Amino acid sequence: MKAQSKRLGVVLKVYIQKEKKMADLMNDLTIQKQQEEEKLTQLYDYQKQYDNNFQEQAKKGVTGAQFHSQQHFMDQLSDVIKGQHKALTDQNQYLESVKEKYMQMLFKRQCFEKLIVKMEAKEQYQLDKAEQKIMDELTMQMLRAKQR
């Protein structure tokens, strides 16, 4: 019966390996998320700086073509920022789904560990019981041998 808990121990090792891979993925995704957030911050900073520079230049006077060019560039920059927001949102959703799967894996592993502990206890009980039976039989044989 001891072999059953050992076989489950092998399965547990596989669970732990998968759990580690999932934890590594979560770590990588968290780093990527931070990088995406930094990109977004940089884009906002750039947009603000560009707009401030244009405002200063506008005080000195700009042509209609320069104004149109600036507006066109700001529109394109806004589109890039929207795209970065979407990328960050997608990254967050993916990270959350991975976290949820990780938590499920963690729960399953913990349940599996409890099952193994129970099986080992049961196996040990049966082993102790069999050992006690052998000891009782040996004692009975020794008593019979003395009585002869």
PDB file of C-alpha atoms in Angstrom:
ATOM      1  CA  MET A   1       0.000   0.000   0.000  1.00  0.00           C
ATOM      2  CA  LYS A   2       2.991   2.303   0.585  1.00  0.00           C
ATOM      3  CA  ALA A   3       3.495   2.428  -3.188  1.00  0.00           C
ATOM      4  CA  GLN A   4       0.210   4.296  -3.636  1.00  0.00           C
ATOM      5  CA  SER A   5       1.318   7.324  -1.628  1.00  0.00           C
ATOM      6  CA  LYS A   6       4.708   7.245  -3.372  1.00  0.00           C
ATOM      7  CA  ARG A   7       3.007   7.303  -6.776  1.00  0.00           C
ATOM      8  CA  LEU A   8       0.947  10.262  -5.617  1.00  0.00           C
ATOM      9  CA  GLY A   9       4.194  11.878  -4.461  1.00  0.00           C
ATOM     10  CA  VAL A  10       5.437  11.732  -8.052  1.00  0.00           C
ATOM     11  CA  VAL A  11       2.236  13.394  -9.236  1.00  0.00           C
ATOM     12  CA  LEU A  12       2.711  16.043  -6.538  1.00  0.00           C
ATOM     13  CA  LYS A  13       6.184  16.803  -7.884  1.00  0.00           C
ATOM     14  CA  VAL A  14       4.646  17.420 -11.310  1.00  0.00           C
ATOM     15  CA  TYR A  15       2.090  19.777  -9.726  1.00  0.00           C
ATOM     16  CA  ILE A  16       4.896  21.659  -7.998  1.00  0.00           C
ATOM     17  CA  GLN A  17       6.835  21.985 -11.267  1.00  0.00           C
ATOM     18  CA  LYS A  18       3.756  23.337 -13.053  1.00  0.00           C
ATOM     19  CA  GLU A  19       3.113  25.698 -10.152  1.00  0.00           C
ATOM     20  CA  LYS A  20       6.695  26.994 -10.375  1.00  0.00           C
ATOM     21  CA  LYS A  21       6.349  27.579 -14.117  1.00  0.00           C
ATOM     22  CA  MET A  22       3.123  29.477 -13.492  1.00  0.00           C
ATOM     23  CA  ALA A  23       4.821  31.572 -10.802  1.00  0.00           C
ATOM     24  CA  ASP A  24       7.667  32.350 -13.216  1.00  0.00           C
ATOM     25  CA  LEU A  25       5.124  33.369 -15.863  1.00  0.00           C
ATOM     26  CA  MET A  26       3.376  35.644 -13.351  1.00  0.00           C
ATOM     27  CA  ASN A  27       6.703  37.241 -12.515  1.00  0.00           C
ATOM     28  CA  ASP A  28       7.492  37.809 -16.208  1.00  0.00           C
ATOM     29  CA  LEU A  29       4.033  39.250 -16.820  1.00  0.00           C
ATOM     30  CA  THR A  30       4.355  41.566 -13.828  1.00  0.00           C
ATOM     31  CA  ILE A  31       7.637  42.886 -15.223  1.00  0.00           C
ATOM     32  CA  GLN A  32       6.048  43.346 -18.649  1.00  0.00           C
ATOM     33  CA  LYS A  33       3.130  45.171 -17.057  1.00  0.00           C
ATOM     34  CA  GLN A  34       5.500  47.540 -15.303  1.00  0.00           C
ATOM     35  CA  GLN A  35       7.275  48.150 -18.603  1.00  0.00           C
ATOM     36  CA  GLU A  36       3.963  48.881 -20.324  1.00  0.00           C
ATOM     37  CA  GLU A  37       3.066  51.313 -17.530  1.00  0.00           C
ATOM     38  CA  GLU A  38       6.421  53.043 -17.942  1.00  0.00           C
ATOM     39  CA  LYS A  39       5.846  53.358 -21.692  1.00  0.00           C
ATOM     40  CA  LEU A  40       2.475  54.937 -21.054  1.00  0.00           C
ATOM     41  CA  THR A  41       3.983  57.383 -18.562  1.00  0.00           C
ATOM     42  CA  GLN A  42       6.694  58.262 -21.071  1.00  0.00           C
ATOM     43  CA  LEU A  43       4.098  58.854 -23.772  1.00  0.00           C
ATOM     44  CA  TYR A  44       2.104  61.165 -21.506  1.00  0.00           C
ATOM     45  CA  ASP A  45       5.259  63.024 -20.537  1.00  0.00           C
ATOM     46  CA  TYR A  46       6.270  63.365 -24.169  1.00  0.00           C
ATOM     47  CA  GLN A  47       2.796  64.586 -25.125  1.00  0.00           C
ATOM     48  CA  LYS A  48       2.852  67.176 -22.374  1.00  0.00           C
ATOM     49  CA  GLN A  49       6.372  68.314 -23.247  1.00  0.00           C
ATOM     50  CA  TYR A  50       5.574  68.536 -26.960  1.00  0.00           C
ATOM     51  CA  ASP A  51       2.398  70.498 -26.252  1.00  0.00           C
ATOM     52  CA  ASN A  52       4.243  72.864 -23.880  1.00  0.00           C
ATOM     53  CA  ASN A  53       6.947  73.438 -26.473  1.00  0.00           C
ATOM     54  CA  PHE A  54       4.349  74.172 -29.118  1.00  0.00           C
ATOM     55  CA  GLN A  55       2.509  76.523 -26.764  1.00  0.00           C
ATOM     56  CA  GLU A  56       5.751  78.467 -26.249  1.00  0.00           C
ATOM     57  CA  GLN A  57       6.357  78.526 -29.970  1.00  0.00           C
ATOM     58  CA  ALA A  58       2.757  79.600 -30.605  1.00  0.00           C
ATOM     59  CA  LYS A  59       3.245  82.640 -28.363  1.00  0.00           C
ATOM     60  CA  LYS A  60       5.953  83.752 -30.785  1.00  0.00           C
ATOM     61  CA  GLY A  61       3.697  83.030 -33.733  1.00  0.00           C
ATOM     62  CA  VAL A  62       3.047  79.997 -35.939  1.00  0.00           C
ATOM     63  CA  THR A  63       1.726  79.544 -39.437  1.00  0.00           C
ATOM     64  CA  GLY A  64      -1.465  77.702 -40.252  1.00  0.00           C
ATOM     65  CA  ALA A  65       0.578  74.845 -41.698  1.00  0.00           C
ATOM     66  CA  GLN A  66       2.615  74.552 -38.482  1.00  0.00           C
ATOM     67  CA  PHE A  67      -0.575  74.549 -36.419  1.00  0.00           C
ATOM     68  CA  HIS A  68      -2.150  71.909 -38.661  1.00  0.00           C
ATOM     69  CA  SER A  69       1.032  69.813 -38.506  1.00  0.00           C
ATOM     70  CA  GLN A  70       1.074  70.059 -34.704  1.00  0.00           C
ATOM     71  CA  GLN A  71      -2.593  69.031 -34.456  1.00  0.00           C
ATOM     72  CA  HIS A  72      -2.007  66.100 -36.790  1.00  0.00           C
ATOM     73  CA  PHE A  73       0.991  64.959 -34.718  1.00  0.00           C
ATOM     74  CA  MET A  74      -0.973  65.312 -31.457  1.00  0.00           C
ATOM     75  CA  ASP A  75      -3.815  63.249 -32.937  1.00  0.00           C
ATOM     76  CA  GLN A  76      -1.347  60.525 -33.905  1.00  0.00           C
ATOM     77  CA  LEU A  77       0.226  60.656 -30.453  1.00  0.00           C
ATOM     78  CA  SER A  78      -3.231  60.345 -28.878  1.00  0.00           C
ATOM     79  CA  ASP A  79      -3.862  57.246 -30.997  1.00  0.00           C
ATOM     80  CA  VAL A  80      -0.564  55.757 -29.824  1.00  0.00           C
ATOM     81  CA  ILE A  81      -1.535  56.504 -26.210  1.00  0.00           C
ATOM     82  CA  LYS A  82      -4.927  54.840 -26.726  1.00  0.00           C
ATOM     83  CA  GLY A  83      -3.135  51.813 -28.166  1.00  0.00           C
ATOM     84  CA  GLN A  84      -0.817  51.726 -25.180  1.00  0.00           C
ATOM     85  CA  HIS A  85      -3.825  51.916 -22.830  1.00  0.00           C
ATOM     86  CA  LYS A  86      -5.334  48.940 -24.631  1.00  0.00           C
ATOM     87  CA  ALA A  87      -2.057  47.020 -24.448  1.00  0.00           C
ATOM     88  CA  LEU A  88      -1.858  47.725 -20.725  1.00  0.00           C
ATOM     89  CA  THR A  89      -5.490  46.692 -20.190  1.00  0.00           C
ATOM     90  CA  ASP A  90      -4.909  43.468 -22.119  1.00  0.00           C
ATOM     91  CA  GLN A  91      -1.735  42.834 -20.113  1.00  0.00           C
ATOM     92  CA  ASN A  92      -3.638  43.349 -16.851  1.00  0.00           C
ATOM     93  CA  GLN A  93      -6.422  40.989 -17.905  1.00  0.00           C
ATOM     94  CA  TYR A  94      -3.954  38.301 -18.930  1.00  0.00           C
ATOM     95  CA  LEU A  95      -2.006  38.718 -15.692  1.00  0.00           C
ATOM     96  CA  GLU A  96      -5.210  38.416 -13.662  1.00  0.00           C
ATOM     97  CA  SER A  97      -6.221  35.238 -15.505  1.00  0.00           C
ATOM     98  CA  VAL A  98      -2.778  33.744 -14.870  1.00  0.00           C
ATOM     99  CA  LYS A  99      -3.019  34.708 -11.181  1.00  0.00           C
ATOM    100  CA  GLU A 100      -6.409  33.018 -10.974  1.00  0.00           C
ATOM    101  CA  LYS A 101      -5.059  29.840 -12.583  1.00  0.00           C
ATOM    102  CA  TYR A 102      -2.080  29.950 -10.226  1.00  0.00           C
ATOM    103  CA  MET A 103      -4.354  30.221  -7.195  1.00  0.00           C
ATOM    104  CA  GLN A 104      -6.388  27.257  -8.472  1.00  0.00           C
ATOM    105  CA  MET A 105      -3.200  25.251  -8.936  1.00  0.00           C
ATOM    106  CA  LEU A 106      -2.033  26.204  -5.457  1.00  0.00           C
ATOM    107  CA  PHE A 107      -5.350  25.097  -3.951  1.00  0.00           C
ATOM    108  CA  LYS A 108      -5.266  21.782  -5.855  1.00  0.00           C
ATOM    109  CA  ARG A 109      -1.693  21.141  -4.730  1.00  0.00           C
ATOM    110  CA  GLN A 110      -2.581  21.842  -1.109  1.00  0.00           C
ATOM    111  CA  CYS A 111      -5.533  19.446  -1.327  1.00  0.00           C
ATOM    112  CA  PHE A 112      -3.311  16.879  -2.959  1.00  0.00           C
ATOM    113  CA  GLU A 113      -0.731  17.237  -0.187  1.00  0.00           C
ATOM    114  CA  LYS A 114      -3.459  16.684   2.416  1.00  0.00           C
ATOM    115  CA  LEU A 115      -4.591  13.579   0.546  1.00  0.00           C
ATOM    116  CA  ILE A 116      -1.049  12.216   0.521  1.00  0.00           C
ATOM    117  CA  VAL A 117      -0.664  12.854   4.265  1.00  0.00           C
ATOM    118  CA  LYS A 118      -3.937  11.001   4.917  1.00  0.00           C
ATOM    119  CA  MET A 119      -2.872   8.105   2.687  1.00  0.00           C
ATOM    120  CA  GLU A 120       0.516   7.877   4.391  1.00  0.00           C
ATOM    121  CA  ALA A 121      -1.188   7.832   7.791  1.00  0.00           C
ATOM    122  CA  LYS A 122      -3.541   5.105   6.609  1.00  0.00           C
ATOM    123  CA  GLU A 123      -0.658   3.118   5.148  1.00  0.00           C
ATOM    124  CA  GLN A 124       1.320   3.487   8.376  1.00  0.00           C
ATOM    125  CA  TYR A 125      -1.703   2.393  10.420  1.00  0.00           C
ATOM    126  CA  GLN A 126      -2.117  -0.714   8.258  1.00  0.00           C
ATOM    127  CA  LEU A 127       1.593  -1.429   8.486  1.00  0.00           C
ATOM    128  CA  ASP A 128       1.516  -1.054  12.281  1.00  0.00           C
ATOM    129  CA  LYS A 129      -1.578  -3.265  12.450  1.00  0.00           C
ATOM    130  CA  ALA A 130       0.093  -5.982  10.347  1.00  0.00           C
ATOM    131  CA  GLU A 131       3.238  -5.735  12.451  1.00  0.00           C
ATOM    132  CA  GLN A 132       1.203  -6.045  15.640  1.00  0.00           C
ATOM    133  CA  LYS A 133      -0.581  -9.096  14.231  1.00  0.00           C
ATOM    134  CA  ILE A 134       2.769 -10.734  13.477  1.00  0.00           C
ATOM    135  CA  MET A 135       4.019  -9.910  16.970  1.00  0.00           C
ATOM    136  CA  ASP A 136       0.850 -11.374  18.514  1.00  0.00           C
ATOM    137  CA  GLU A 137       1.234 -14.549  16.468  1.00  0.00           C
ATOM    138  CA  LEU A 138       4.881 -14.900  17.487  1.00  0.00           C
ATOM    139  CA  THR A 139       3.954 -14.384  21.143  1.00  0.00           C
ATOM    140  CA  MET A 140       1.228 -17.025  20.865  1.00  0.00           C
ATOM    141  CA  GLN A 141       3.671 -19.475  19.269  1.00  0.00           C
ATOM    142  CA  MET A 142       6.191 -18.843  22.031  1.00  0.00           C
ATOM    143  CA  LEU A 143       3.509 -19.433  24.722  1.00  0.00           C
ATOM    144  CA  ARG A 144       2.436 -22.669  23.056  1.00  0.00           C
ATOM    145  CA  ALA A 145       6.043 -23.787  22.829  1.00  0.00           C
ATOM    146  CA  LYS A 146       6.521 -23.145  26.578  1.00  0.00           C
ATOM    147  CA  GLN A 147       3.354 -25.036  27.435  1.00  0.00           C
ATOM    148  CA  ARG A 148       4.570 -28.176  25.688  1.00  0.00           C
TER     149      ARG A 148
END
